[in-house]
Coordinates of C-alpha atoms in Angstrom, one line a residue:
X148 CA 161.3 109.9 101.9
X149 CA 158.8 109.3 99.1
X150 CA 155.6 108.0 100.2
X151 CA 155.2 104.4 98.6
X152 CA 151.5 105.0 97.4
X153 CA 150.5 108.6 96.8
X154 CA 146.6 110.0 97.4
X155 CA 146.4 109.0 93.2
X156 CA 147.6 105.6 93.4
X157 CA 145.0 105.2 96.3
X158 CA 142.2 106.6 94.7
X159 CA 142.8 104.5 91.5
X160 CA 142.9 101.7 93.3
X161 CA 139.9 102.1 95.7
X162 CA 137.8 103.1 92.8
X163 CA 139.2 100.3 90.7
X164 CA 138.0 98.1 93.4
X165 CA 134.6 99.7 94.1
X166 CA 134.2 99.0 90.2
X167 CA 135.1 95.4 90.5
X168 CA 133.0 94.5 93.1
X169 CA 130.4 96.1 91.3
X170 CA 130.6 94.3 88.0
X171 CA 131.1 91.3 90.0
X172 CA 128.0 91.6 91.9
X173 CA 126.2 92.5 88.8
X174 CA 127.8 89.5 86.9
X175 CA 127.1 87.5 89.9
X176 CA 123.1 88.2 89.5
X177 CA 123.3 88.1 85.6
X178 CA 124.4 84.4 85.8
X179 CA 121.8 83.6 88.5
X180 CA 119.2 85.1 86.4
X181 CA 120.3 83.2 83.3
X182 CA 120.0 79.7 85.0
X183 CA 117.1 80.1 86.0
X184 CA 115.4 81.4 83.4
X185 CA 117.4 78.3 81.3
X186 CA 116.4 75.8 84.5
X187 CA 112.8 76.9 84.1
X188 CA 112.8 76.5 80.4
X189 CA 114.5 72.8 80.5
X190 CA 112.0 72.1 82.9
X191 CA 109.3 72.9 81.0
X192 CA 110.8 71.4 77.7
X193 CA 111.1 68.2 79.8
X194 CA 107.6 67.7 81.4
X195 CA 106.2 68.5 78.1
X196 CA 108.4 65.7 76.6
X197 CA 107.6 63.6 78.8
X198 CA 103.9 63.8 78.2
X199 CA 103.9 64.2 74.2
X200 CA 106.3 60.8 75.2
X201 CA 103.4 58.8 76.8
X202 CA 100.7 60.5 74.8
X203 CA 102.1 58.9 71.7
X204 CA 103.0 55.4 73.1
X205 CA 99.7 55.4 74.5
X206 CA 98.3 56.3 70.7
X207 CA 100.3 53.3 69.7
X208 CA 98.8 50.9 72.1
X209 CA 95.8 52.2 71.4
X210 CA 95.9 51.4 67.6
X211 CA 97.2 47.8 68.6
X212 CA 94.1 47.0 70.5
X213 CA 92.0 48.4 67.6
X214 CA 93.5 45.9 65.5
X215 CA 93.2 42.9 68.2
X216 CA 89.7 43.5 68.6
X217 CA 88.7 43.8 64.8
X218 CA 90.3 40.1 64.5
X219 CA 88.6 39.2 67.8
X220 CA 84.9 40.5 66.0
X221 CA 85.9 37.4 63.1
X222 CA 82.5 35.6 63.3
X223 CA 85.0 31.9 63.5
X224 CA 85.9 33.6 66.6
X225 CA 82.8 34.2 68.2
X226 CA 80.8 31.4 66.8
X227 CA 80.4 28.4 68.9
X228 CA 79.9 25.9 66.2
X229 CA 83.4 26.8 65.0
X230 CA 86.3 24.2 66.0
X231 CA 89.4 25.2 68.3
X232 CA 91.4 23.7 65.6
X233 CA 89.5 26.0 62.9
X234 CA 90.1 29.0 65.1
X235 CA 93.8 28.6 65.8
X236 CA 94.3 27.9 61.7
X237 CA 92.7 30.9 60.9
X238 CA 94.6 32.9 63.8
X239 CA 97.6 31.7 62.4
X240 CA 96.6 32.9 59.0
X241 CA 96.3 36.4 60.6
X242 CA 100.0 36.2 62.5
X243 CA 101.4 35.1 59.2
X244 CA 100.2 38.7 57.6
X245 CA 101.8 40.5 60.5
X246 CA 105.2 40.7 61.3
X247 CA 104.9 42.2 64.4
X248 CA 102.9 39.3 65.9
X249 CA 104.6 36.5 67.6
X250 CA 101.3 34.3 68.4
X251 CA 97.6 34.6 68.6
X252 CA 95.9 32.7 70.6
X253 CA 92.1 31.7 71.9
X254 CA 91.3 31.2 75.1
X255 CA 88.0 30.2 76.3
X256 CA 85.9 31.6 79.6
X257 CA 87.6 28.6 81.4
X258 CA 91.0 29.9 81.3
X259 CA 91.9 27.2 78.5
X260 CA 94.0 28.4 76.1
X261 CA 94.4 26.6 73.0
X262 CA 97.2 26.3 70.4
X263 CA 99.1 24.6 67.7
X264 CA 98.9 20.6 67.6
X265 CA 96.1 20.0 70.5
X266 CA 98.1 22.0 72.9
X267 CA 96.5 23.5 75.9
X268 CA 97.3 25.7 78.5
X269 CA 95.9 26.6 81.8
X270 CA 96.0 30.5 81.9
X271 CA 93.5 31.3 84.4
X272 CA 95.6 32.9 86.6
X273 CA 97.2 34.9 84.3
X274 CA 96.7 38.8 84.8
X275 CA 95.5 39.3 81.0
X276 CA 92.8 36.8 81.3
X277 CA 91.8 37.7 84.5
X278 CA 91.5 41.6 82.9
X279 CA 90.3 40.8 79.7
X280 CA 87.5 37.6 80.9
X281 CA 85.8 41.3 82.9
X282 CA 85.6 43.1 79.6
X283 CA 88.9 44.9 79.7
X284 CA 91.7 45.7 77.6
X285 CA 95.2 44.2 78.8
X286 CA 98.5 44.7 78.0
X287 CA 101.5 43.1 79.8
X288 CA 104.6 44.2 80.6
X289 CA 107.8 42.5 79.3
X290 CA 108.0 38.9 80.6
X291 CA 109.4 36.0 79.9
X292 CA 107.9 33.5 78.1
X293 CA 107.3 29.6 79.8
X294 CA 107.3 28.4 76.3
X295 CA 110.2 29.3 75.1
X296 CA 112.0 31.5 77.3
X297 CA 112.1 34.5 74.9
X298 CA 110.8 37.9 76.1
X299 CA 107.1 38.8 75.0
X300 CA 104.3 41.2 75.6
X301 CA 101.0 40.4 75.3
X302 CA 98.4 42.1 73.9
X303 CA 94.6 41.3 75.2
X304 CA 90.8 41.6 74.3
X305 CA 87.1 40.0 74.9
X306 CA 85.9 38.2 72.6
X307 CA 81.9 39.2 71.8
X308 CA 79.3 37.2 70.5
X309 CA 76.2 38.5 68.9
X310 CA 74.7 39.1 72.1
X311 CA 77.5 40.8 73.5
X312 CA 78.3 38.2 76.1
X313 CA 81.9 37.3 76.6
X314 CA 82.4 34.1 74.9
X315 CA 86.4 34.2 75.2
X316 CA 89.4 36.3 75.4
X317 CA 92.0 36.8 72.3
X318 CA 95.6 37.4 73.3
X319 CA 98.5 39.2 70.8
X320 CA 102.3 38.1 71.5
X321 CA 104.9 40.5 70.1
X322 CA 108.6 41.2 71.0
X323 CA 109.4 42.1 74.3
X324 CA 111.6 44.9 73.2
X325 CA 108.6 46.3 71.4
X326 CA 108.2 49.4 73.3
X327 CA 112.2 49.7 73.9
X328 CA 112.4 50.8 70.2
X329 CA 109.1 53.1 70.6
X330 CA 111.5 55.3 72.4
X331 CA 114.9 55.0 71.0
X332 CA 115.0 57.5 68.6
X333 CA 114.2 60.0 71.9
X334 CA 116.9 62.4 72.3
X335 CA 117.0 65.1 75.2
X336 CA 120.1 67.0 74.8
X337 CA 123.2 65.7 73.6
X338 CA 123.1 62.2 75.8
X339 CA 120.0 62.3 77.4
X340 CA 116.9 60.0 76.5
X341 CA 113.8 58.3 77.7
X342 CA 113.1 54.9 79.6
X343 CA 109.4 53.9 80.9
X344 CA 109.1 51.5 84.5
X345 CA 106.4 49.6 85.2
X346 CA 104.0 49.4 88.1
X347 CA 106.5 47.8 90.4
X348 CA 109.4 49.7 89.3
X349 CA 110.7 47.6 86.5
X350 CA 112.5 48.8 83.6
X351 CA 110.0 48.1 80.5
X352 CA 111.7 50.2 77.9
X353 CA 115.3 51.7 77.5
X354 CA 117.7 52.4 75.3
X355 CA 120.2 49.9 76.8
X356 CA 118.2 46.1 76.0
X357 CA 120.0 44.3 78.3
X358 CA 118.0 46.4 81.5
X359 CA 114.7 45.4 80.0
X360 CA 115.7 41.4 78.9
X361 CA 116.8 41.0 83.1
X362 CA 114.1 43.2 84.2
X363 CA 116.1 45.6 86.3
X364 CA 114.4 47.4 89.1
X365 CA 116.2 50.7 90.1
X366 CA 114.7 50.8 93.9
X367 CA 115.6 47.5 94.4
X368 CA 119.0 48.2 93.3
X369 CA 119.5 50.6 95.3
X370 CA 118.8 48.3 98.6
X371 CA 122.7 47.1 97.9
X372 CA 124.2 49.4 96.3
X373 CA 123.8 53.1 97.4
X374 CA 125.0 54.2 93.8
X375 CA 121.3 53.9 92.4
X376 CA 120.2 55.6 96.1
X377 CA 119.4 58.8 94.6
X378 CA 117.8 57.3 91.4
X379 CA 115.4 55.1 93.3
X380 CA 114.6 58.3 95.7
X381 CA 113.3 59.9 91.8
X382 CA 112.0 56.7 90.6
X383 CA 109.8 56.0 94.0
X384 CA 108.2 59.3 93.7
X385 CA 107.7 59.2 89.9
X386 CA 105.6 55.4 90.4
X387 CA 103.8 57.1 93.5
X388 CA 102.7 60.5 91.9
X389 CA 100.7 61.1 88.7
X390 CA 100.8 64.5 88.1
X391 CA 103.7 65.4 85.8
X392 CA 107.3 67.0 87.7
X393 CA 110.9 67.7 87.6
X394 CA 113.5 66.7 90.0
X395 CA 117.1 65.9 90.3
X396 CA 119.3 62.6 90.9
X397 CA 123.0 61.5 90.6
X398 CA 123.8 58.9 88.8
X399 CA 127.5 57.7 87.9
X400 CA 129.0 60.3 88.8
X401 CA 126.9 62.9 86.8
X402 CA 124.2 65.1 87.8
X403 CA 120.6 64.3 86.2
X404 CA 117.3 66.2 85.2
X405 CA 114.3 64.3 84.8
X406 CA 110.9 64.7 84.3
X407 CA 107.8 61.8 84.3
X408 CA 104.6 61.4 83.1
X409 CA 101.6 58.7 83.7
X410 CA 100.3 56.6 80.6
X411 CA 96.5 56.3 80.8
X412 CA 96.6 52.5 79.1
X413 CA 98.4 51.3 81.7
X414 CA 99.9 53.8 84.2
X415 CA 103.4 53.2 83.8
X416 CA 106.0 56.2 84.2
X417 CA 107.5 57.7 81.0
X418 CA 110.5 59.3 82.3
X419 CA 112.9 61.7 80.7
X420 CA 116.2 62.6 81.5
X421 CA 119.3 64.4 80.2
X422 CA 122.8 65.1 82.6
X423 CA 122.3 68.5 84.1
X424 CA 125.4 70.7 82.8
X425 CA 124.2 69.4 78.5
X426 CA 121.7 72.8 79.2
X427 CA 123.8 74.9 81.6
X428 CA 127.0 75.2 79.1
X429 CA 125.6 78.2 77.9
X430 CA 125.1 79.5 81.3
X431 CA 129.0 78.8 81.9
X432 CA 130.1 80.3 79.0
X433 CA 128.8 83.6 80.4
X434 CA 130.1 83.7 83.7
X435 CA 133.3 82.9 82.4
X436 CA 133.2 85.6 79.8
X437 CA 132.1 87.8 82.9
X438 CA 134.9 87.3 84.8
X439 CA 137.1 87.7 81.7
X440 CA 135.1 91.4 81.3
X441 CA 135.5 92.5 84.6
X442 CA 139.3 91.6 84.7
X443 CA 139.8 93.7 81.9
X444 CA 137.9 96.8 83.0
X445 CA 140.0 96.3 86.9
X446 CA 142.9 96.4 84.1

């Protein structure tokens, strides 16, 4: 009786099989190699993003408080002998030039803030007066407004007087969606994008308005709804560490890579983020064509 497999047969087929699991381990190491050196490159694309991200909102700022403390240096401003009323007409003249500007508005070292039709409010308490009354540039995060309910930021300086005593503080409303469209034209792969939190964790600036208008806080989210869980774990660490990193969340159902970065005007967290497999398709498309190679040479 013929033997079912000869000495060939055998031979073909153990060396057949010695070359597969050769390719295979080879192919195995040649797509490990790849993502990392792509994971290494993402991740340096990203932290660099995210600090040419805050670098330039930070420029931006910047300028905005150059412009607040030229009107703030308007000798009506700083003169004493000047009325409220003549101060908050020519303010207004100002905020009429600028269509950025919601309100300016003088308030004195008492915490009185004075507007339109003999108005006056008692801002004391506020964080921007408390900053600015010291000799420090302010700027808020969103909030909204007890005046009229819409959502403003607001912009703060001393105000000098020849003598460089601190005879009042100026204060710059604009949109509280200001910084939201700083960053929407931010693209990180095909989907990904940027949003900034605040001190406390708040959303300040994202692509999706709504988030900023209710103030959403991802970590506090996450205390009822273990969706945001790993999200929060990402958002806690970028708030408690400055120095720029990458890590990794779910979100949704997808898998995230982020990256954050620390403003120096105000030390919120620029963050950047993109789902994980927009840089690894590359990556897949070799191992499959591996597997497809090795098939062919088993053949």
């Amino acid at each position: 009786m013929k033997k079912r497999f000869s000495l060939k047969n055998k031979l073909i087929f153990i060396f057949g099989a010695l070359i597969m699991i050769a390719a295979s381990i080879e192919g195995l190491f040649a797509v490990r190699i790849a993502r990392k050196a792509v994971t290494e490159k993402v991740e340096t694309h990203l932290i660099d993003k995210a600090n040419d991200t805050a670098n330039i909102i930070d420029g931006r700022i910047n300028a905005f408080f150059q412009f607040a403390e030229g009107i703030a240096r308007m000798p009506a401003l700083k003169n004493a002998d000047t009325t409220y009323q003549e101060k908050i007409d020519l303010l207004n003249k100002e905020t009429a030039f600028n269509k950025l500007i919601k309100l300016l508005a003088f308030t004195d070292v008492q915490g009185n803030c004075y507007l339109e039709g003999g108005k006056m409010l008692d801002v004391k308490s506020r964080g921007w007066f408390q900053q600015s009354i010291k000799g420090n540039k302010f700027v808020t995060e969103p909030f909204i407004s007890g005046a009229d309910k819409s959502l403003i930021i607001t912009f703060s300086v001393p105000i000098y007087d020849d003598n460089h005593n601190i005879v009042g503080v100026l204060t710059a409303d604009i949109d509280g969606l200001w910084f939201s469209d700083q960053i929407d034209d931010i693209v990180v792969g095909k989907t990904g994008g940027c949003y900034i939190l605040g001190l406390t964790g708040t959303t300040i600036a994202h692509k999706k308005f709504e988030l900023v208008k209710k103030q959403d806080k991802i970590i506090e989210n996450a205390k009822t709804n273990t969706e945001f869980s790993s999200l929060a774990k990402f958002a806690q660490k970028a708030l408690e560490i400055d120095e720029s990193e990458v890590g990794y969340y779910n979100y949704e159902g997808d898998s995230y890579i982020a990256s954050y970065a620390t403003m120096k005007t105000t030390d919120w967290s620029v963050i950047i983020r993109a789902p994980v497999h927009e840089f690894m398709g590359t990556v897949d498309a070799l191992r499959i064509s591996i597997v497809i190679i090795n098939a062919i040479i088993f053949i």
